[in-house]
Structures are given as structure tokens and as C-alpha cells.
Short mmCIF file of N, CA, C and O in Angstrom, two decimals:
data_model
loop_
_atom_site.label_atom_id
_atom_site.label_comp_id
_atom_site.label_asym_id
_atom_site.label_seq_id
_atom_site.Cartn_x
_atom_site.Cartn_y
_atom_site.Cartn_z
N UNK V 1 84.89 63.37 58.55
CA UNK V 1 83.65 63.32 59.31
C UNK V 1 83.76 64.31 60.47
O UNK V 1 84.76 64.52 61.15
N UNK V 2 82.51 64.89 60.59
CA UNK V 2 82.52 66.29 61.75
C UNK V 2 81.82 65.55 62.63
O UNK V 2 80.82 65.00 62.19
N UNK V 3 82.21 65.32 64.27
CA UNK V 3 81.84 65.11 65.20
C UNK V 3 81.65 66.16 66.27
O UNK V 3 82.63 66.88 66.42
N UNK V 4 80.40 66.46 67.22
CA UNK V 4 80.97 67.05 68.31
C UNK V 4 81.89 66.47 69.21
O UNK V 4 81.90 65.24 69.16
N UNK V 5 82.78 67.10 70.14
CA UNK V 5 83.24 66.76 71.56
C UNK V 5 81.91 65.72 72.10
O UNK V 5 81.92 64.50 71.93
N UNK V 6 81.44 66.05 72.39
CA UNK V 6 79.77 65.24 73.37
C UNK V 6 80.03 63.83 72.41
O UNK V 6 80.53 62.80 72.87
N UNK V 7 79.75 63.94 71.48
CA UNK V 7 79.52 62.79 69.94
C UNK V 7 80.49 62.11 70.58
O UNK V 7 80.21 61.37 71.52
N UNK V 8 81.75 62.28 70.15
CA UNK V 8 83.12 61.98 70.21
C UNK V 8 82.79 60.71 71.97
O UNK V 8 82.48 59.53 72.09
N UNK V 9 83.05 61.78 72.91
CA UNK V 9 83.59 60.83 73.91
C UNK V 9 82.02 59.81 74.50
O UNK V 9 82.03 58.93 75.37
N UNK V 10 81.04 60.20 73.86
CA UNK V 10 79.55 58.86 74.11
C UNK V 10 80.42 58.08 73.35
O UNK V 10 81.21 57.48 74.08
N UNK V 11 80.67 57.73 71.57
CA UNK V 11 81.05 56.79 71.12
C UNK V 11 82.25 56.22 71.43
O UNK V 11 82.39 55.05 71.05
N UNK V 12 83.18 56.73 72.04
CA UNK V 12 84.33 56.29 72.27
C UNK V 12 83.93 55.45 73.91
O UNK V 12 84.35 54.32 74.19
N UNK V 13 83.14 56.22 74.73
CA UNK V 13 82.74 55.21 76.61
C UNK V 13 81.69 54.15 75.88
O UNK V 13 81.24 53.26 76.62
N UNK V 14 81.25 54.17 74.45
CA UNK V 14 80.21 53.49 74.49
C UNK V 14 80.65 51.98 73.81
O UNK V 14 80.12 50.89 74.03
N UNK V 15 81.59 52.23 73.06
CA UNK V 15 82.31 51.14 72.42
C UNK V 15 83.27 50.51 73.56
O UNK V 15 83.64 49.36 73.31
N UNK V 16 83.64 50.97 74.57
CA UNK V 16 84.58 50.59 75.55
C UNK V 16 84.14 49.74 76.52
O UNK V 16 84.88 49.18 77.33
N UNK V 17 82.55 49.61 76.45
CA UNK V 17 82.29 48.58 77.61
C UNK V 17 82.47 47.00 76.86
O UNK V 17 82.51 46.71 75.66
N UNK V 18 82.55 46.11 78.07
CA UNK V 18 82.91 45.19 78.07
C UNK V 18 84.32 44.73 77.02
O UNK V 18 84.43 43.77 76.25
N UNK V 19 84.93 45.42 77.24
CA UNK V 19 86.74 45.42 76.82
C UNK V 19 87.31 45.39 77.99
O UNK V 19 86.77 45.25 79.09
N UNK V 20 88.95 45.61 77.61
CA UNK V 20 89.91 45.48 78.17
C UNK V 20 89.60 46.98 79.01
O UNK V 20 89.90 47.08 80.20
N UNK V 21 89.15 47.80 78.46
CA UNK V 21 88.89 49.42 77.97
C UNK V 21 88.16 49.41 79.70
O UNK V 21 88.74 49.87 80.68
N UNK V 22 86.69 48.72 79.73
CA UNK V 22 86.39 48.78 80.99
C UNK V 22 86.97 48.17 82.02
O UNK V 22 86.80 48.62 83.15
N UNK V 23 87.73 47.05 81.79
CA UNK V 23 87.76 46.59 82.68
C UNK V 23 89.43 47.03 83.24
O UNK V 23 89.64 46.50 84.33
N UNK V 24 90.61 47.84 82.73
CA UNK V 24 90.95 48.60 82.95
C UNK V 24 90.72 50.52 83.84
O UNK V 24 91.49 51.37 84.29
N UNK V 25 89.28 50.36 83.69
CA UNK V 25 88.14 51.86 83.68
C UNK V 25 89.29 53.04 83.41
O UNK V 25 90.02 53.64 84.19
N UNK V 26 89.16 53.10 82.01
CA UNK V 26 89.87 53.53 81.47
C UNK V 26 88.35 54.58 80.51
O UNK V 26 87.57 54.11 79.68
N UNK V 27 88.40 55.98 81.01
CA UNK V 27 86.97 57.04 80.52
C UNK V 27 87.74 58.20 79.86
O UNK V 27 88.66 58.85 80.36
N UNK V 28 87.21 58.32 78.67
CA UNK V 28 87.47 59.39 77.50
C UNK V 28 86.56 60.14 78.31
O UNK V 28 85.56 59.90 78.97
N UNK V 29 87.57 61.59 77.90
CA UNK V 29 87.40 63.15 79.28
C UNK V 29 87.03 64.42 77.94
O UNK V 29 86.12 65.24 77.86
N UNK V 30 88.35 64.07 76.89
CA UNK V 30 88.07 65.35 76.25
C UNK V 30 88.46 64.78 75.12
O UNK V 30 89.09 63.72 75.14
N UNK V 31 88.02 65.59 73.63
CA UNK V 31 88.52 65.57 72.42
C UNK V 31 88.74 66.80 71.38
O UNK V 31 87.83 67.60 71.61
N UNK V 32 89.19 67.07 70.81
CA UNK V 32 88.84 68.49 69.92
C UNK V 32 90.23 67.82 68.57
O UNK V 32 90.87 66.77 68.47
N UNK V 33 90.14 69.11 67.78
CA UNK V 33 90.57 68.74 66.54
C UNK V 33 92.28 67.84 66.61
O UNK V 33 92.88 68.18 67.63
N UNK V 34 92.74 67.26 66.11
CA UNK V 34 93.49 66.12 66.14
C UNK V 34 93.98 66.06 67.63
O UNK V 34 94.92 66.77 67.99
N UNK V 35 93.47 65.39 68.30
CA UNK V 35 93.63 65.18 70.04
C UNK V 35 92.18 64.28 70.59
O UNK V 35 91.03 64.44 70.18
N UNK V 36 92.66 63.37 71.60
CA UNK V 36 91.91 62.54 72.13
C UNK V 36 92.12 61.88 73.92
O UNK V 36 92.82 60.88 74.10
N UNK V 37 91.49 62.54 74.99
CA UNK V 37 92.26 62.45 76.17
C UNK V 37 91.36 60.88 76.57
O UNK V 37 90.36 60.54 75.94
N UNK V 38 91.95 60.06 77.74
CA UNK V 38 90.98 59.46 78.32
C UNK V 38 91.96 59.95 79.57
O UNK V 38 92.91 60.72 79.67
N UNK V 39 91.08 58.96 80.60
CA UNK V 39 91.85 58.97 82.03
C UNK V 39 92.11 57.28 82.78
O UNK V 39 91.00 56.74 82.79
N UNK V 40 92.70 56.76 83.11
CA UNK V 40 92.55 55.53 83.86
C UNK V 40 93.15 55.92 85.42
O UNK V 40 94.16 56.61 85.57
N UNK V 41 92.42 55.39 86.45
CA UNK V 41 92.78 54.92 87.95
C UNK V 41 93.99 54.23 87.74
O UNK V 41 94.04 53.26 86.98
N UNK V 42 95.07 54.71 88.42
CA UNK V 42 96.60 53.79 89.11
C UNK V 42 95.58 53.11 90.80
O UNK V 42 95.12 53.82 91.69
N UNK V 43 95.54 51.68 90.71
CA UNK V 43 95.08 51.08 92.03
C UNK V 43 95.74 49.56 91.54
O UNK V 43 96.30 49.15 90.52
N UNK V 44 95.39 49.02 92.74
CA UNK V 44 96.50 47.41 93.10
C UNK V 44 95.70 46.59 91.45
O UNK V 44 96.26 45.59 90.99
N UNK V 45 94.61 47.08 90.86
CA UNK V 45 93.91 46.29 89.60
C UNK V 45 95.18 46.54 88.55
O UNK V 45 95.34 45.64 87.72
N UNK V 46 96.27 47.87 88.51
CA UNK V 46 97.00 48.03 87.86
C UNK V 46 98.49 48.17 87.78
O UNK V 46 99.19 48.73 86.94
N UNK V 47 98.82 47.48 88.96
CA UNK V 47 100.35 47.81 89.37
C UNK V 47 101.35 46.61 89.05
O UNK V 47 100.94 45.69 88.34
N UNK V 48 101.97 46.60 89.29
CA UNK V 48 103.02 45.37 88.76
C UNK V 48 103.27 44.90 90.40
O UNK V 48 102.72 45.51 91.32
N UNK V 49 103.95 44.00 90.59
CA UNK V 49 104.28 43.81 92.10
C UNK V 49 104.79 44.23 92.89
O UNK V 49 104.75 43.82 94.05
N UNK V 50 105.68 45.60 92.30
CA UNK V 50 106.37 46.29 93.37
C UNK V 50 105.87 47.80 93.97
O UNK V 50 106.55 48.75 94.38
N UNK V 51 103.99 47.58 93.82
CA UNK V 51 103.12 48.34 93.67
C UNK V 51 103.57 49.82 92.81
O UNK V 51 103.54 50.95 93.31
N UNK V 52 103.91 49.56 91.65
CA UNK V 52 103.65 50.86 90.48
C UNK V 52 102.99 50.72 89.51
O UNK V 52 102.73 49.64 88.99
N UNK V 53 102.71 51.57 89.22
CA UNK V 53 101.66 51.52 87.79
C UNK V 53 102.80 50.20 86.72
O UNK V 53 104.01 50.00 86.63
N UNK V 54 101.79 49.70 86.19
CA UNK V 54 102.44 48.68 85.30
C UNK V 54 102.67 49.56 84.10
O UNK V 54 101.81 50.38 83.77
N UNK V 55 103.91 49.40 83.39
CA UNK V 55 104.24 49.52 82.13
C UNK V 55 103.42 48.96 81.07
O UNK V 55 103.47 49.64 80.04
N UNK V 56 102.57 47.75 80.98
CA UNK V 56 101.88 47.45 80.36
C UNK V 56 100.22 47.87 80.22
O UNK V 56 99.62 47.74 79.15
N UNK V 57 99.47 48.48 81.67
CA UNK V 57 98.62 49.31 81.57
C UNK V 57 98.96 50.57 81.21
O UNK V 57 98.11 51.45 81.23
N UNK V 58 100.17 50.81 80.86
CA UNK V 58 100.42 52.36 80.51
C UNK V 58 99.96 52.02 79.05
O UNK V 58 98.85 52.19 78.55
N UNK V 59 101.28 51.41 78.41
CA UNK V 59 100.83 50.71 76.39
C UNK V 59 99.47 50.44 76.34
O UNK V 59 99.08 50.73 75.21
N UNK V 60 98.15 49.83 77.33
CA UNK V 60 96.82 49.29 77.09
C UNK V 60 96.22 50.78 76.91
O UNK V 60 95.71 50.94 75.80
N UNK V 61 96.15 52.14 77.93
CA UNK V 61 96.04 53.32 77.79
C UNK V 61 96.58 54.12 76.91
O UNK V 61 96.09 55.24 76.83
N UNK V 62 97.68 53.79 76.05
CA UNK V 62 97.76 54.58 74.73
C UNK V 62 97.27 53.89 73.98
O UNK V 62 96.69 54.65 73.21
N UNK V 63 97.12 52.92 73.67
CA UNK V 63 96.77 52.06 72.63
C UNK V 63 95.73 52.64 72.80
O UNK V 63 95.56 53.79 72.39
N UNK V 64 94.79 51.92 73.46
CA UNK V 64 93.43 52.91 73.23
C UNK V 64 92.70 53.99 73.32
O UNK V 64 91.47 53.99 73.42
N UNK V 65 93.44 55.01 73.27
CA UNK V 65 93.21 56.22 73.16
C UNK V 65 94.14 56.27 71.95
O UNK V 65 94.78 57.09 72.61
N UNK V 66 94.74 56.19 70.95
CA UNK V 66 95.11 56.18 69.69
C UNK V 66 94.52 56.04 68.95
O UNK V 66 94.28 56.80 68.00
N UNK V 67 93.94 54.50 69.31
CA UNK V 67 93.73 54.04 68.13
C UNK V 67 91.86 54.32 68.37
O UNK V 67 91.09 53.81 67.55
N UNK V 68 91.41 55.01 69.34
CA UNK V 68 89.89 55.65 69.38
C UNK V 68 90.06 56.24 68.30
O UNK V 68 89.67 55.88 67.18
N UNK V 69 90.75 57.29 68.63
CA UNK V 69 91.44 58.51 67.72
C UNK V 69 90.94 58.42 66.69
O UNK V 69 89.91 59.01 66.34
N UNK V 70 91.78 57.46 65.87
CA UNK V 70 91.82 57.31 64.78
C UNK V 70 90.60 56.78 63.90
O UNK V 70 90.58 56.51 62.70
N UNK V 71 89.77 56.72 64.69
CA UNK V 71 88.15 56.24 64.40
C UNK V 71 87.49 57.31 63.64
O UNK V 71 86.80 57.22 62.62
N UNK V 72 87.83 58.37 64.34
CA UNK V 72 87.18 59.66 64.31
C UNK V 72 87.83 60.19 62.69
O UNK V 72 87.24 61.16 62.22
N UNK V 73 88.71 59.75 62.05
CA UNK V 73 89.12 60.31 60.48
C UNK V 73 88.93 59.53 59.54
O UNK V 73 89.17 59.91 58.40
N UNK V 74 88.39 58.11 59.83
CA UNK V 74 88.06 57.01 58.88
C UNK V 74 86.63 57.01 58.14
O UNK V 74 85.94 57.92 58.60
N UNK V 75 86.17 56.51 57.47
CA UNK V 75 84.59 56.35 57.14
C UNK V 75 84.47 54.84 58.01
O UNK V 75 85.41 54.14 57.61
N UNK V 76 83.77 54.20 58.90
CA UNK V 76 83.74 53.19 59.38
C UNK V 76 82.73 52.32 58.94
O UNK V 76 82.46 51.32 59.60
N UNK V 77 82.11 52.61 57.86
CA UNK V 77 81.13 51.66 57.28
C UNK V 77 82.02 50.85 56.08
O UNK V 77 81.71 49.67 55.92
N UNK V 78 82.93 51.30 55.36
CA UNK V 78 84.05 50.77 54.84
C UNK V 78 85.42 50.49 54.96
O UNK V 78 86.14 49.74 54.30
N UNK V 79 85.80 51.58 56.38
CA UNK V 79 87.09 51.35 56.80
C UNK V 79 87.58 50.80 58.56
O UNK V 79 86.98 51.28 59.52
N UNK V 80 88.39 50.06 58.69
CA UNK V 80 88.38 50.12 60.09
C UNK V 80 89.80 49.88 60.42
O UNK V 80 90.55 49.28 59.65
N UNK V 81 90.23 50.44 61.79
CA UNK V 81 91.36 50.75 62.68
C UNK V 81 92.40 49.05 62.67
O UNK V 81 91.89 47.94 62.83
N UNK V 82 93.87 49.33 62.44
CA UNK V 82 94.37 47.74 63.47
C UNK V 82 95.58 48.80 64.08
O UNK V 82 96.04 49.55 63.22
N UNK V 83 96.16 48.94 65.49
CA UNK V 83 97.52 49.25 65.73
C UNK V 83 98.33 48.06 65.47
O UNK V 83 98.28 46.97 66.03
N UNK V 84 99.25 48.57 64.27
CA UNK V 84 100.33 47.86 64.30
C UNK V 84 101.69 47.90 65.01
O UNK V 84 102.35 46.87 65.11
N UNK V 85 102.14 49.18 65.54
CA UNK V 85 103.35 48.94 66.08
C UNK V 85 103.03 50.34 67.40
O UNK V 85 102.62 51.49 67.27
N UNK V 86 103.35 49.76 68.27
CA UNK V 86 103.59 50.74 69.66
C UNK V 86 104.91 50.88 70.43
O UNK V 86 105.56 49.85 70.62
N UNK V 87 105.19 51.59 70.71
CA UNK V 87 106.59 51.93 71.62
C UNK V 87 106.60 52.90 72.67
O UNK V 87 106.20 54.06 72.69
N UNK V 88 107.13 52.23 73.48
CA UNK V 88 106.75 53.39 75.06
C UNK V 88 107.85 53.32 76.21
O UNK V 88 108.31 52.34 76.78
N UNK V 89 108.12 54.61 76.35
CA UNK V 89 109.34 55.01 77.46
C UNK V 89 108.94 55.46 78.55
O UNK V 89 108.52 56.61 78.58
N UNK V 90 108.97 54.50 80.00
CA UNK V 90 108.43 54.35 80.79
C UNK V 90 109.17 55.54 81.97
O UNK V 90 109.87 54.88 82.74
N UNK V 91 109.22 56.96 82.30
CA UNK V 91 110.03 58.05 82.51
C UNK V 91 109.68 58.04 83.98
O UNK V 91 110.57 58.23 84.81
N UNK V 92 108.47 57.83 84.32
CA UNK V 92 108.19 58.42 86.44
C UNK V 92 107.59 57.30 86.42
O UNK V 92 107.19 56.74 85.40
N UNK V 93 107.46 56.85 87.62
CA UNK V 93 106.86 55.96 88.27
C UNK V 93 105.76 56.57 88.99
O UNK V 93 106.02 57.65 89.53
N UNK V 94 104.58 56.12 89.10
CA UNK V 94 103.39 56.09 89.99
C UNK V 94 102.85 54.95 90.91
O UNK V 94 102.96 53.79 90.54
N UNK V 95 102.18 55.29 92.26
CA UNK V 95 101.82 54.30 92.95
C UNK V 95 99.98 54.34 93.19
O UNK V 95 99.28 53.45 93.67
N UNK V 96 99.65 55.37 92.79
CA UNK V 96 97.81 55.97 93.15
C UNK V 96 97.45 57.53 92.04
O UNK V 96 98.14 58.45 91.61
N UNK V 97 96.17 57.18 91.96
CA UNK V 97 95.70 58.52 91.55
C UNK V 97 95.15 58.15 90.39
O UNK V 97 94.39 57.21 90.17
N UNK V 98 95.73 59.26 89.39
CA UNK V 98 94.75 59.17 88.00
C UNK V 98 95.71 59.46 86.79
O UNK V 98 96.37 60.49 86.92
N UNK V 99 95.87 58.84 85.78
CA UNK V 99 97.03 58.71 84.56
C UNK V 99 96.21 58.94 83.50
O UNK V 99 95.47 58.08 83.02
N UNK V 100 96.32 60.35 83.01
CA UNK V 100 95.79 60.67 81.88
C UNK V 100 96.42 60.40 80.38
O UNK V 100 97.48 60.97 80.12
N UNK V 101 95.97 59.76 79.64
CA UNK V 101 96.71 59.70 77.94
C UNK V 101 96.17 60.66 77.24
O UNK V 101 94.96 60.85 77.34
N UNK V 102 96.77 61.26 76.60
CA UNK V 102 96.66 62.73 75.34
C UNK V 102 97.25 62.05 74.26
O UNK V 102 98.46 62.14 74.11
N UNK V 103 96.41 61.26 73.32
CA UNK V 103 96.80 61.32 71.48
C UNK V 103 96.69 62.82 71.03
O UNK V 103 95.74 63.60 71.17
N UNK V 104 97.98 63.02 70.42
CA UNK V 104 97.76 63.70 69.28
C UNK V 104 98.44 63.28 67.91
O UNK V 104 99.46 62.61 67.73
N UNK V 105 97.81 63.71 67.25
CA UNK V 105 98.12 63.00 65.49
C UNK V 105 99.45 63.40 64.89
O UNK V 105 99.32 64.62 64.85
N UNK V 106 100.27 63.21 64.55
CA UNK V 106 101.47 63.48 64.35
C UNK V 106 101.60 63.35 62.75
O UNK V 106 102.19 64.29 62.20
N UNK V 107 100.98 61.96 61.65
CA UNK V 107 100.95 62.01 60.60
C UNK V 107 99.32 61.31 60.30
O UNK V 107 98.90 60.39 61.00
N UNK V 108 98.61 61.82 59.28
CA UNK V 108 97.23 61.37 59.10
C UNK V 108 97.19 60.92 57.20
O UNK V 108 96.56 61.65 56.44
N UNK V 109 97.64 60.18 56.89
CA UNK V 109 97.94 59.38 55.81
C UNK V 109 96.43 58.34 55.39
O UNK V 109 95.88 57.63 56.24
N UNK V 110 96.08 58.43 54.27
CA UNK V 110 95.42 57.39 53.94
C UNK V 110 94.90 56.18 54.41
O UNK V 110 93.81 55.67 54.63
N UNK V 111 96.87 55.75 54.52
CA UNK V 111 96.69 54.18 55.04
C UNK V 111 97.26 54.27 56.38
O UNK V 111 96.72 53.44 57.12
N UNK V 112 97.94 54.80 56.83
CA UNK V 112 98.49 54.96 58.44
C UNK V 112 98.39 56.31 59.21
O UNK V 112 98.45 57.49 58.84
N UNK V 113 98.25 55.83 60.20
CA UNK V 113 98.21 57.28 61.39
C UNK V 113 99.25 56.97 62.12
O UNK V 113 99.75 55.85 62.16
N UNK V 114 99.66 58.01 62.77
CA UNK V 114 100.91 57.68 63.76
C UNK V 114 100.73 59.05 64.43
O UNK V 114 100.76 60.22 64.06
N UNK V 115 100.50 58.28 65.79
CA UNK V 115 99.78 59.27 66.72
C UNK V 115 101.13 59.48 68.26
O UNK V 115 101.88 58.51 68.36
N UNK V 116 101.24 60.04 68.77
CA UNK V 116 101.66 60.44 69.92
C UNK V 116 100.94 60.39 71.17
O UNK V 116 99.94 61.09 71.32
N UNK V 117 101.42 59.56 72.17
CA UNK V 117 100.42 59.55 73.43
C UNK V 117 101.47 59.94 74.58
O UNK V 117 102.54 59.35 74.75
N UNK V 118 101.00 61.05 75.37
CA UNK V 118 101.87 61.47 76.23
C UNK V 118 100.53 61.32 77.48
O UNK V 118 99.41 61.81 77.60
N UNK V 119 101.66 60.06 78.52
CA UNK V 119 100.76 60.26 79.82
C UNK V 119 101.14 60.61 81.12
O UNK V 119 102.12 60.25 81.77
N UNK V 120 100.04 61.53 81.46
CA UNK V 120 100.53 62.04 83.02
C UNK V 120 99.77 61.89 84.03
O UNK V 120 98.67 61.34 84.09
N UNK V 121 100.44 62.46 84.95
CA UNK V 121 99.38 61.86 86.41
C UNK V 121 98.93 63.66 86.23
O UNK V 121 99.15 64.56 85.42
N UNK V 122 98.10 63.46 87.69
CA UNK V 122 97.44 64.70 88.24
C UNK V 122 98.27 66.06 87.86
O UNK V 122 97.92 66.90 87.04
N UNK V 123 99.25 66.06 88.51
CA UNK V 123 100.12 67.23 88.36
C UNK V 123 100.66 67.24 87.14
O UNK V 123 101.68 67.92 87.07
N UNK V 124 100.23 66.62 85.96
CA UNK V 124 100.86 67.33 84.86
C UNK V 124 102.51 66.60 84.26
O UNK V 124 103.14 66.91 83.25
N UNK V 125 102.86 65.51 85.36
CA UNK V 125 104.55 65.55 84.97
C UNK V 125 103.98 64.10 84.27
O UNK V 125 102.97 63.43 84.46
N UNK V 126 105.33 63.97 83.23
CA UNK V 126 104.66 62.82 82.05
C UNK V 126 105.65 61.64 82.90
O UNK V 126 106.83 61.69 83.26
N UNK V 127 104.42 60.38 83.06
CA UNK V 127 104.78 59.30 83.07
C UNK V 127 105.41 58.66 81.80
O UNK V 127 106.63 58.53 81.80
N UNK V 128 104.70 58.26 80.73
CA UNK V 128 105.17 57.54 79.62
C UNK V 128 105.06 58.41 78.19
O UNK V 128 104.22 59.30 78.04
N UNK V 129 105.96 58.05 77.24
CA UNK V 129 105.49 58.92 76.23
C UNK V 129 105.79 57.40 75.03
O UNK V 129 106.62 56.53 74.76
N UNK V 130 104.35 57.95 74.62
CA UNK V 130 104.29 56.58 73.34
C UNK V 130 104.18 56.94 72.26
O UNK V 130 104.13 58.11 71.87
N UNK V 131 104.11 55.73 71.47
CA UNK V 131 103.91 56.49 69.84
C UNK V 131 103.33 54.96 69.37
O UNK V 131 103.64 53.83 69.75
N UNK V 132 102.47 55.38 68.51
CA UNK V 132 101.22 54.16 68.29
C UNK V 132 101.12 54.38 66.64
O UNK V 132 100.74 55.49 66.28
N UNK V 133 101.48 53.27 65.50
CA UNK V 133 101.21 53.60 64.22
C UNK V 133 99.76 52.85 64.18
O UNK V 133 99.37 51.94 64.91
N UNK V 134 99.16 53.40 63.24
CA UNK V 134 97.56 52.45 63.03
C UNK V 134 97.65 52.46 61.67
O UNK V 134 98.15 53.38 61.01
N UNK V 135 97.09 51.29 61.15
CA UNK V 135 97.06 50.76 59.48
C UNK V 135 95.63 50.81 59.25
O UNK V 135 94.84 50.09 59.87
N UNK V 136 95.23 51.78 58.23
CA UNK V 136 93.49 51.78 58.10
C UNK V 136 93.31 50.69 57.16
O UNK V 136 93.74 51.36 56.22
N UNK V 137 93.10 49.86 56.76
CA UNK V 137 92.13 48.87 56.08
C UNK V 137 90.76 48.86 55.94
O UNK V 137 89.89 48.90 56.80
N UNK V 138 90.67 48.80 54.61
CA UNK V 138 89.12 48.51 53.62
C UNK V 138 88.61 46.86 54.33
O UNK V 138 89.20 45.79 54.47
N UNK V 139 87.05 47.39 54.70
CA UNK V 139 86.80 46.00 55.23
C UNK V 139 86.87 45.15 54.26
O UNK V 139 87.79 45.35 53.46
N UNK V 140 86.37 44.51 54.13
CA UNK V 140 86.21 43.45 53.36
C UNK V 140 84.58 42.71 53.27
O UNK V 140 83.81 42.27 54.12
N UNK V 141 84.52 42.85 51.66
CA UNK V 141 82.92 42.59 51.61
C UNK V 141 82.28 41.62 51.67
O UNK V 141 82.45 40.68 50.90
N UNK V 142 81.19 41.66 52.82
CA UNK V 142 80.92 40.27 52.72
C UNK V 142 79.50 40.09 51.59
O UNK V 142 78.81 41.05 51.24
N UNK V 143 79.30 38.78 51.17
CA UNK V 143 78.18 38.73 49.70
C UNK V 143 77.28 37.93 50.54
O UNK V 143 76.21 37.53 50.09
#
């Protein structure tokens, strides 16, 4: 399926409200051919207690920017997204600002994707680097 960029990040902010997605404010910035950016705010809504970005809003920010991703190569009237397995190496610490996730597609298989999410702050240096498999599944028909 051919999407524009414009296409791409309306359906991706538009499916994101009332999720984890907003309420994280977690906003898809850019997309182009196998790649998918969003951005989320580091503030006290996301830090762990020793005020740093939480390790677990980092995994909520690849996860969903992966598994958007992976929206974009499926037919979605018969197929739809689950992440099954994520893993993430938590490298700089942050206390403020803005933590960008970059999917890119690493394998695009039938039944699985396995995408790469590398996130950074402002300046470019990578906070976490993840890796997100997704299992496409045939919906299931209802009669």
C-alpha cells in the first residue's frame, strides 16, 4: 500500500488519541520508505523517581512507533498488527526535553516484522536502542 508522508503521520496522530499513545503525548513527526519517527516530552508525567526518563516510557515509545510502522505494509481490512517480543538497552539517561524514536524495518516477512527503534534526545546522542518483533495475523471472520 502507497501512502503519502501527510497520509502516514494524520493516521498514525489519529489512531493515537485516547491511548496510552496520548496520554504519554507521544506525536508522529516524519515517515518515508521503511522508517517511522514520533517524538515524546521527558517531564515529571515520565520519569521514574530519581527524576529520569523511565525505561518503561522509553519500551511504550518504541513499541509504538514499531508497531505504527508496521500498519503501513499490511492490508488492514484483513490483517492486523500484535508486538510480540521487545527488548531495550537503556544507554544515557535523560531528565527534560524531547526523546525521539526512529523505526526502521530490519526484516519485512509475511508473518513478522522486526523493526529497530533507536531513541534520542535533541542532540542526536541515542538514549535506548530497541528491537520490536510484530506477528501479522489474519483477522478473523466474523458471520
Amino acid at each position: 500500500m502507497n501512502f503519502t508522508k501527510e497520509q502516514i503521520l494524520a493516521y498514525c496522530n489519529e489512531f493515537s488519541k485516547n491511548t496510552l499513545m496520548e496520554t504519554l503525548k507521544i506525536e508522529y513527526i516524519d515517515a518515508g520508505e521503511g522508517f517511522l519517527v514520533a517524538k515524546m516530552p521527558v517531564n515529571s508525567g515520565v520519569h521514574q523517581p530519581m527524576g529520569l526518563l523511565h525505561g518503561g516510557a522509553s519500551v511504550a515509545l518504541a513499541e509504538s512507533v514499531g508497531s505504527a510502522a508496521s500498519q503501513f505494509f499490511i492490508n488492514p481490512k484483513e490483517q492486523e498488527v500484535r508486538g510480540i517480543e521487545i527488548s531495550a538497552n537503556h544507554l544515557k539517561s535523560i531528565r527534560e526535553g524531547i526523546v525521539f524514536g526512529t523505526a526502521r524495518i530490519i526484516h519485512k516477512g509475511k508473518s513478522i516484522h522486526l523493526w529497530e527503534i533507536k531513541i534520542t534526545d535533541e542532540a542526536g546522542n541515542l538514549i535506548s536502542l530497541c528491537k520490536l518483533t510484530n506477528m501479522i495475523l489474519e483477522k478473523k471472520k466474523t458471520e
